[in-house]
């Protein structure tokens, strides 16, 4: 039972963007824990959503419906009868400011449609893009749930992805407070791990490029990584926890490491591949991995997957789904 004493098997929850990388794992986690799940997709009949119907428990506990985040009627129909909503869907943000507006307005619509339909709890999937982009932050700062990216800096540098994630999260928080919704926010970093869907998503595409050596050098930069299975578990953990405040934020980061260390780990795990080995020499000192705290999720019982295991499972998934060609053997040097 959850904190309200209601049996999970009697609870219907909705997951927006159910067919995506994170959304698919959230659906899988919910089904495994006895929830009935309604997943939204632009076209539920599209074959790219077939993996959802093959999940354990899907036959009895999963239904798919079409919904556009900009269409409030769609959303109200999707949320009808739901106890909770997991808002995972988000437009792919690049350098198009209009997509940023779509992400923010879509979030506003989700929150209001949820409130209109009597939903009690919403879990919002944010991004560490809303947290870590601040050039003035001291390198000794421990990044935690109180940290935010510098919006003006992101806007001036054309990083509309971070702008969108910041504004969407703040919109979710404001609308939850205004409409009396209980909100929990999961803030994952770059998400890797095995994919349930067939298509290769952006967050693991760079792993494939490093594995094949098509990306000739790795940047002098650090990045934060999280296993997608941990992100899904985090969504369930925060959903089942009673929150005293109107909203609560949870930083979901498993490891922070320099990109050269990432490719080194890939090379160690898969020595037969021609993994990118060269690091960019930009004349700057080696970027330092920053410190972070994921203690709030650890306190809820989440054990983060080691980065080596996540990378191994990522590559094995890429191979299984045909996104990685078999390595070409390096020719032996001719005998003199």
GROMACS .gro file of C-alpha atoms in nm:
model
  336
    1UNK     CA    1   0.000   0.000   0.000
    2UNK     CA    2   0.107   0.362  -0.049
    3UNK     CA    3   0.105   0.633   0.220
    4UNK     CA    4  -0.267   0.685   0.173
    5UNK     CA    5  -0.338   0.318   0.242
    6UNK     CA    6  -0.464   0.260  -0.110
    7UNK     CA    7  -0.362  -0.062  -0.275
    8UNK     CA    8  -0.128  -0.011  -0.568
    9UNK     CA    9  -0.321  -0.263  -0.773
   10UNK     CA   10  -0.620  -0.028  -0.750
   11UNK     CA   11  -0.421   0.279  -0.854
   12UNK     CA   12  -0.419   0.406  -1.209
   13UNK     CA   13  -0.130   0.636  -1.297
   14UNK     CA   14  -0.042   0.809  -1.623
   15UNK     CA   15   0.304   0.840  -1.778
   16UNK     CA   16   0.351   1.104  -2.047
   17UNK     CA   17   0.606   1.018  -2.313
   18UNK     CA   18   0.573   0.652  -2.225
   19UNK     CA   19   0.762   0.526  -2.530
   20UNK     CA   20   1.083   0.721  -2.469
   21UNK     CA   21   1.408   0.605  -2.309
   22UNK     CA   22   1.320   0.713  -1.954
   23UNK     CA   23   0.944   0.686  -1.996
   24UNK     CA   24   0.965   0.319  -2.099
   25UNK     CA   25   1.161   0.228  -1.787
   26UNK     CA   26   0.921   0.426  -1.566
   27UNK     CA   27   0.632   0.227  -1.716
   28UNK     CA   28   0.820  -0.099  -1.660
   29UNK     CA   29   0.898  -0.010  -1.298
   30UNK     CA   30   0.537   0.084  -1.224
   31UNK     CA   31   0.400  -0.235  -1.379
   32UNK     CA   32   0.645  -0.447  -1.181
   33UNK     CA   33   0.519  -0.282  -0.862
   34UNK     CA   34   0.154  -0.351  -0.930
   35UNK     CA   35   0.029  -0.021  -1.069
   36UNK     CA   36  -0.211   0.010  -1.357
   37UNK     CA   37  -0.052   0.239  -1.613
   38UNK     CA   38  -0.191   0.457  -1.888
   39UNK     CA   39   0.086   0.576  -2.118
   40UNK     CA   40   0.058   0.868  -2.357
   41UNK     CA   41   0.214   0.880  -2.703
   42UNK     CA   42   0.157   1.089  -3.012
   43UNK     CA   43   0.054   0.774  -3.201
   44UNK     CA   44  -0.013   0.473  -2.976
   45UNK     CA   45  -0.044   0.243  -3.279
   46UNK     CA   46   0.306   0.328  -3.404
   47UNK     CA   47   0.531   0.022  -3.407
   48UNK     CA   48   0.793   0.213  -3.211
   49UNK     CA   49   0.570   0.164  -2.903
   50UNK     CA   50   0.550  -0.215  -2.945
   51UNK     CA   51   0.812  -0.271  -2.676
   52UNK     CA   52   0.574  -0.130  -2.415
   53UNK     CA   53   0.306  -0.386  -2.492
   54UNK     CA   54   0.566  -0.663  -2.450
   55UNK     CA   55   0.656  -0.559  -2.093
   56UNK     CA   56   0.580  -0.792  -1.805
   57UNK     CA   57   0.232  -0.709  -1.675
   58UNK     CA   58   0.143  -0.495  -1.977
   59UNK     CA   59  -0.138  -0.719  -2.096
   60UNK     CA   60  -0.329  -0.674  -1.772
   61UNK     CA   61  -0.203  -0.338  -1.654
   62UNK     CA   62  -0.106  -0.112  -1.946
   63UNK     CA   63  -0.309   0.094  -2.190
   64UNK     CA   64  -0.183   0.353  -2.438
   65UNK     CA   65  -0.361   0.667  -2.551
   66UNK     CA   66  -0.282   0.949  -2.790
   67UNK     CA   67  -0.208   1.288  -2.636
   68UNK     CA   68  -0.050   1.614  -2.744
   69UNK     CA   69   0.096   1.821  -2.460
   70UNK     CA   70  -0.040   2.136  -2.619
   71UNK     CA   71  -0.395   1.997  -2.625
   72UNK     CA   72  -0.555   2.028  -2.281
   73UNK     CA   73  -0.853   1.815  -2.381
   74UNK     CA   74  -0.615   1.532  -2.477
   75UNK     CA   75  -0.446   1.558  -2.141
   76UNK     CA   76  -0.766   1.568  -1.939
   77UNK     CA   77  -0.884   1.255  -2.117
   78UNK     CA   78  -0.551   1.084  -2.047
   79UNK     CA   79  -0.559   1.177  -1.678
   80UNK     CA   80  -0.922   1.083  -1.617
   81UNK     CA   81  -0.946   0.849  -1.318
   82UNK     CA   82  -0.573   0.869  -1.242
   83UNK     CA   83  -0.434   0.892  -0.893
   84UNK     CA   84  -0.094   1.019  -1.011
   85UNK     CA   85   0.084   1.153  -1.318
   86UNK     CA   86   0.447   1.107  -1.419
   87UNK     CA   87   0.531   1.389  -1.658
   88UNK     CA   88   0.832   1.252  -1.844
   89UNK     CA   89   0.762   1.378  -2.198
   90UNK     CA   90   0.953   1.677  -2.329
   91UNK     CA   91   1.027   1.809  -2.677
   92UNK     CA   92   1.381   1.753  -2.803
   93UNK     CA   93   1.537   2.090  -2.736
   94UNK     CA   94   1.805   2.227  -2.969
   95UNK     CA   95   1.866   2.586  -3.076
   96UNK     CA   96   1.501   2.656  -3.149
   97UNK     CA   97   1.343   2.894  -2.893
   98UNK     CA   98   0.996   2.780  -3.004
   99UNK     CA   99   1.067   2.432  -2.871
  100UNK     CA  100   1.151   2.590  -2.537
  101UNK     CA  101   0.808   2.752  -2.533
  102UNK     CA  102   0.649   2.418  -2.620
  103UNK     CA  103   0.824   2.250  -2.327
  104UNK     CA  104   0.708   2.518  -2.083
  105UNK     CA  105   0.350   2.539  -2.212
  106UNK     CA  106   0.326   2.161  -2.227
  107UNK     CA  107   0.425   2.142  -1.862
  108UNK     CA  108   0.173   2.411  -1.767
  109UNK     CA  109  -0.099   2.218  -1.949
  110UNK     CA  110  -0.006   1.891  -1.779
  111UNK     CA  111  -0.020   2.046  -1.432
  112UNK     CA  112  -0.355   2.214  -1.492
  113UNK     CA  113  -0.512   1.912  -1.662
  114UNK     CA  114  -0.397   1.697  -1.369
  115UNK     CA  115  -0.556   1.934  -1.121
  116UNK     CA  116  -0.875   1.956  -1.328
  117UNK     CA  117  -0.910   1.577  -1.319
  118UNK     CA  118  -0.850   1.543  -0.944
  119UNK     CA  119  -0.499   1.394  -0.966
  120UNK     CA  120  -0.328   1.395  -0.628
  121UNK     CA  121   0.042   1.368  -0.709
  122UNK     CA  122   0.266   1.459  -1.000
  123UNK     CA  123   0.625   1.352  -1.055
  124UNK     CA  124   0.806   1.582  -1.296
  125UNK     CA  125   1.119   1.475  -1.484
  126UNK     CA  126   1.357   1.769  -1.495
  127UNK     CA  127   1.725   1.761  -1.598
  128UNK     CA  128   2.059   1.854  -1.448
  129UNK     CA  129   2.067   2.107  -1.732
  130UNK     CA  130   1.852   2.308  -1.494
  131UNK     CA  131   2.114   2.272  -1.221
  132UNK     CA  132   2.477   2.273  -1.327
  133UNK     CA  133   2.520   2.552  -1.586
  134UNK     CA  134   2.659   2.837  -1.377
  135UNK     CA  135   3.005   2.970  -1.469
  136UNK     CA  136   3.026   3.169  -1.145
  137UNK     CA  137   2.975   2.871  -0.916
  138UNK     CA  138   3.284   2.782  -0.712
  139UNK     CA  139   3.445   2.452  -0.818
  140UNK     CA  140   3.440   2.357  -0.450
  141UNK     CA  141   3.062   2.383  -0.429
  142UNK     CA  142   2.881   2.057  -0.364
  143UNK     CA  143   2.598   2.052  -0.615
  144UNK     CA  144   2.264   1.962  -0.458
  145UNK     CA  145   1.892   2.034  -0.484
  146UNK     CA  146   1.940   2.404  -0.401
  147UNK     CA  147   2.148   2.468  -0.715
  148UNK     CA  148   2.015   2.622  -1.036
  149UNK     CA  149   2.171   2.700  -1.372
  150UNK     CA  150   2.228   3.065  -1.461
  151UNK     CA  151   1.940   3.143  -1.697
  152UNK     CA  152   2.097   3.454  -1.848
  153UNK     CA  153   2.422   3.269  -1.917
  154UNK     CA  154   2.234   2.981  -2.083
  155UNK     CA  155   2.030   3.221  -2.296
  156UNK     CA  156   2.332   3.428  -2.403
  157UNK     CA  157   2.523   3.115  -2.505
  158UNK     CA  158   2.225   2.975  -2.700
  159UNK     CA  159   2.174   2.681  -2.464
  160UNK     CA  160   1.798   2.670  -2.498
  161UNK     CA  161   1.782   2.314  -2.365
  162UNK     CA  162   1.891   2.432  -2.019
  163UNK     CA  163   1.666   2.736  -2.044
  164UNK     CA  164   1.371   2.513  -2.126
  165UNK     CA  165   1.438   2.269  -1.844
  166UNK     CA  166   1.472   2.550  -1.591
  167UNK     CA  167   1.153   2.725  -1.701
  168UNK     CA  168   0.954   2.402  -1.728
  169UNK     CA  169   1.053   2.294  -1.378
  170UNK     CA  170   0.974   2.633  -1.229
  171UNK     CA  171   0.641   2.634  -1.414
  172UNK     CA  172   0.558   2.291  -1.271
  173UNK     CA  173   0.640   2.415  -0.919
  174UNK     CA  174   0.436   2.733  -0.955
  175UNK     CA  175   0.132   2.557  -1.101
  176UNK     CA  176   0.146   2.282  -0.836
  177UNK     CA  177   0.139   2.544  -0.561
  178UNK     CA  178  -0.140   2.738  -0.730
  179UNK     CA  179  -0.359   2.432  -0.796
  180UNK     CA  180  -0.287   2.241  -0.473
  181UNK     CA  181  -0.102   1.950  -0.633
  182UNK     CA  182   0.163   1.750  -0.454
  183UNK     CA  183   0.476   1.764  -0.672
  184UNK     CA  184   0.804   1.575  -0.665
  185UNK     CA  185   1.081   1.661  -0.912
  186UNK     CA  186   1.345   1.411  -1.026
  187UNK     CA  187   1.656   1.576  -1.170
  188UNK     CA  188   1.855   1.318  -1.367
  189UNK     CA  189   2.187   1.382  -1.536
  190UNK     CA  190   2.292   1.238  -1.873
  191UNK     CA  191   2.108   0.908  -1.872
  192UNK     CA  192   2.269   0.588  -1.997
  193UNK     CA  193   2.202   0.216  -1.960
  194UNK     CA  194   2.007  -0.046  -2.154
  195UNK     CA  195   1.727   0.075  -2.381
  196UNK     CA  196   1.385  -0.086  -2.398
  197UNK     CA  197   1.288   0.094  -2.717
  198UNK     CA  198   1.445   0.007  -3.052
  199UNK     CA  199   1.542   0.358  -3.160
  200UNK     CA  200   1.870   0.502  -3.032
  201UNK     CA  201   1.814   0.813  -2.825
  202UNK     CA  202   2.043   1.115  -2.799
  203UNK     CA  203   2.172   1.043  -2.449
  204UNK     CA  204   2.340   0.718  -2.551
  205UNK     CA  205   2.426   0.809  -2.911
  206UNK     CA  206   2.759   0.960  -2.804
  207UNK     CA  207   2.853   0.628  -2.643
  208UNK     CA  208   2.809   0.460  -2.983
  209UNK     CA  209   3.024   0.725  -3.150
  210UNK     CA  210   3.304   0.672  -2.899
  211UNK     CA  211   3.277   0.295  -2.932
  212UNK     CA  212   3.318   0.308  -3.310
  213UNK     CA  213   3.587   0.575  -3.298
  214UNK     CA  214   3.381   0.796  -3.530
  215UNK     CA  215   3.428   1.075  -3.278
  216UNK     CA  216   3.803   1.121  -3.314
  217UNK     CA  217   3.868   1.309  -2.989
  218UNK     CA  218   3.689   1.340  -2.659
  219UNK     CA  219   3.644   1.693  -2.519
  220UNK     CA  220   3.830   1.832  -2.221
  221UNK     CA  221   3.509   1.833  -2.019
  222UNK     CA  222   3.330   1.656  -1.739
  223UNK     CA  223   2.977   1.519  -1.739
  224UNK     CA  224   2.737   1.361  -1.492
  225UNK     CA  225   2.585   1.020  -1.564
  226UNK     CA  226   2.293   0.821  -1.428
  227UNK     CA  227   2.166   0.474  -1.510
  228UNK     CA  228   1.818   0.485  -1.663
  229UNK     CA  229   1.704   0.207  -1.429
  230UNK     CA  230   1.801   0.422  -1.131
  231UNK     CA  231   1.608   0.714  -1.279
  232UNK     CA  232   1.298   0.496  -1.307
  233UNK     CA  233   1.338   0.369  -0.950
  234UNK     CA  234   1.377   0.728  -0.831
  235UNK     CA  235   1.044   0.821  -0.992
  236UNK     CA  236   0.865   0.546  -0.804
  237UNK     CA  237   1.039   0.619  -0.473
  238UNK     CA  238   0.949   0.988  -0.475
  239UNK     CA  239   0.594   0.912  -0.587
  240UNK     CA  240   0.535   0.679  -0.294
  241UNK     CA  241   0.682   0.918  -0.037
  242UNK     CA  242   0.458   1.162   0.143
  243UNK     CA  243   0.588   1.518   0.091
  244UNK     CA  244   0.519   1.787   0.347
  245UNK     CA  245   0.617   2.076   0.119
  246UNK     CA  246   0.413   2.164  -0.196
  247UNK     CA  247   0.708   2.042  -0.406
  248UNK     CA  248   1.028   1.853  -0.346
  249UNK     CA  249   1.339   1.813  -0.559
  250UNK     CA  250   1.569   1.510  -0.588
  251UNK     CA  251   1.906   1.519  -0.762
  252UNK     CA  252   1.953   1.190  -0.948
  253UNK     CA  253   2.324   1.167  -1.037
  254UNK     CA  254   2.526   0.847  -1.019
  255UNK     CA  255   2.876   0.963  -1.115
  256UNK     CA  256   3.066   1.265  -1.246
  257UNK     CA  257   3.377   1.200  -1.450
  258UNK     CA  258   3.601   1.350  -1.715
  259UNK     CA  259   3.517   1.246  -2.067
  260UNK     CA  260   3.865   1.095  -2.110
  261UNK     CA  261   3.792   0.868  -1.814
  262UNK     CA  262   3.463   0.766  -1.974
  263UNK     CA  263   3.630   0.654  -2.297
  264UNK     CA  264   3.905   0.484  -2.097
  265UNK     CA  265   3.642   0.276  -1.918
  266UNK     CA  266   3.481   0.188  -2.252
  267UNK     CA  267   3.816   0.080  -2.389
  268UNK     CA  268   3.887  -0.133  -2.082
  269UNK     CA  269   3.546  -0.301  -2.104
  270UNK     CA  270   3.556  -0.359  -2.480
  271UNK     CA  271   3.921  -0.384  -2.592
  272UNK     CA  272   3.825  -0.526  -2.933
  273UNK     CA  273   3.659  -0.201  -3.036
  274UNK     CA  274   3.850   0.096  -3.172
  275UNK     CA  275   3.731   0.326  -2.893
  276UNK     CA  276   3.821   0.694  -2.917
  277UNK     CA  277   4.148   0.734  -2.731
  278UNK     CA  278   4.256   1.093  -2.789
  279UNK     CA  279   4.149   1.380  -2.565
  280UNK     CA  280   4.115   1.730  -2.706
  281UNK     CA  281   4.408   1.959  -2.630
  282UNK     CA  282   4.237   2.294  -2.596
  283UNK     CA  283   4.525   2.453  -2.408
  284UNK     CA  284   4.325   2.460  -2.087
  285UNK     CA  285   4.397   2.268  -1.766
  286UNK     CA  286   4.222   1.933  -1.734
  287UNK     CA  287   3.861   1.997  -1.630
  288UNK     CA  288   3.792   1.884  -1.276
  289UNK     CA  289   3.492   1.665  -1.193
  290UNK     CA  290   3.264   1.860  -0.962
  291UNK     CA  291   3.126   1.735  -0.636
  292UNK     CA  292   2.758   1.654  -0.593
  293UNK     CA  293   2.515   1.510  -0.341
  294UNK     CA  294   2.255   1.244  -0.421
  295UNK     CA  295   2.190   1.186  -0.052
  296UNK     CA  296   1.818   1.268  -0.067
  297UNK     CA  297   1.752   0.971  -0.296
  298UNK     CA  298   1.992   0.749  -0.103
  299UNK     CA  299   1.790   0.829   0.209
  300UNK     CA  300   1.485   0.690   0.027
  301UNK     CA  301   1.673   0.366  -0.035
  302UNK     CA  302   1.804   0.416  -0.387
  303UNK     CA  303   2.134   0.239  -0.453
  304UNK     CA  304   2.301   0.386  -0.760
  305UNK     CA  305   2.436   0.153  -1.028
  306UNK     CA  306   2.818   0.168  -1.066
  307UNK     CA  307   2.925   0.355  -1.380
  308UNK     CA  308   3.118   0.056  -1.518
  309UNK     CA  309   2.805  -0.159  -1.502
  310UNK     CA  310   2.596   0.114  -1.666
  311UNK     CA  311   2.843   0.155  -1.950
  312UNK     CA  312   2.866  -0.220  -2.005
  313UNK     CA  313   2.487  -0.255  -2.019
  314UNK     CA  314   2.463   0.046  -2.251
  315UNK     CA  315   2.703  -0.104  -2.504
  316UNK     CA  316   2.547  -0.450  -2.484
  317UNK     CA  317   2.207  -0.295  -2.551
  318UNK     CA  318   2.344  -0.100  -2.848
  319UNK     CA  319   2.489  -0.422  -2.989
  320UNK     CA  320   2.170  -0.620  -2.932
  321UNK     CA  321   1.961  -0.362  -3.115
  322UNK     CA  322   2.199  -0.342  -3.409
  323UNK     CA  323   2.333   0.007  -3.344
  324UNK     CA  324   2.695  -0.109  -3.314
  325UNK     CA  325   2.874  -0.294  -3.590
  326UNK     CA  326   3.113  -0.572  -3.499
  327UNK     CA  327   3.465  -0.436  -3.459
  328UNK     CA  328   3.700  -0.474  -3.754
  329UNK     CA  329   4.009  -0.667  -3.642
  330UNK     CA  330   4.325  -0.461  -3.634
  331UNK     CA  331   4.564  -0.619  -3.889
  332UNK     CA  332   4.872  -0.774  -3.738
  333UNK     CA  333   5.198  -0.611  -3.828
  334UNK     CA  334   5.375  -0.801  -4.104
  335UNK     CA  335   5.675  -1.001  -3.997
  336UNK     CA  336   6.006  -0.856  -4.101
   0.00000   0.00000   0.00000
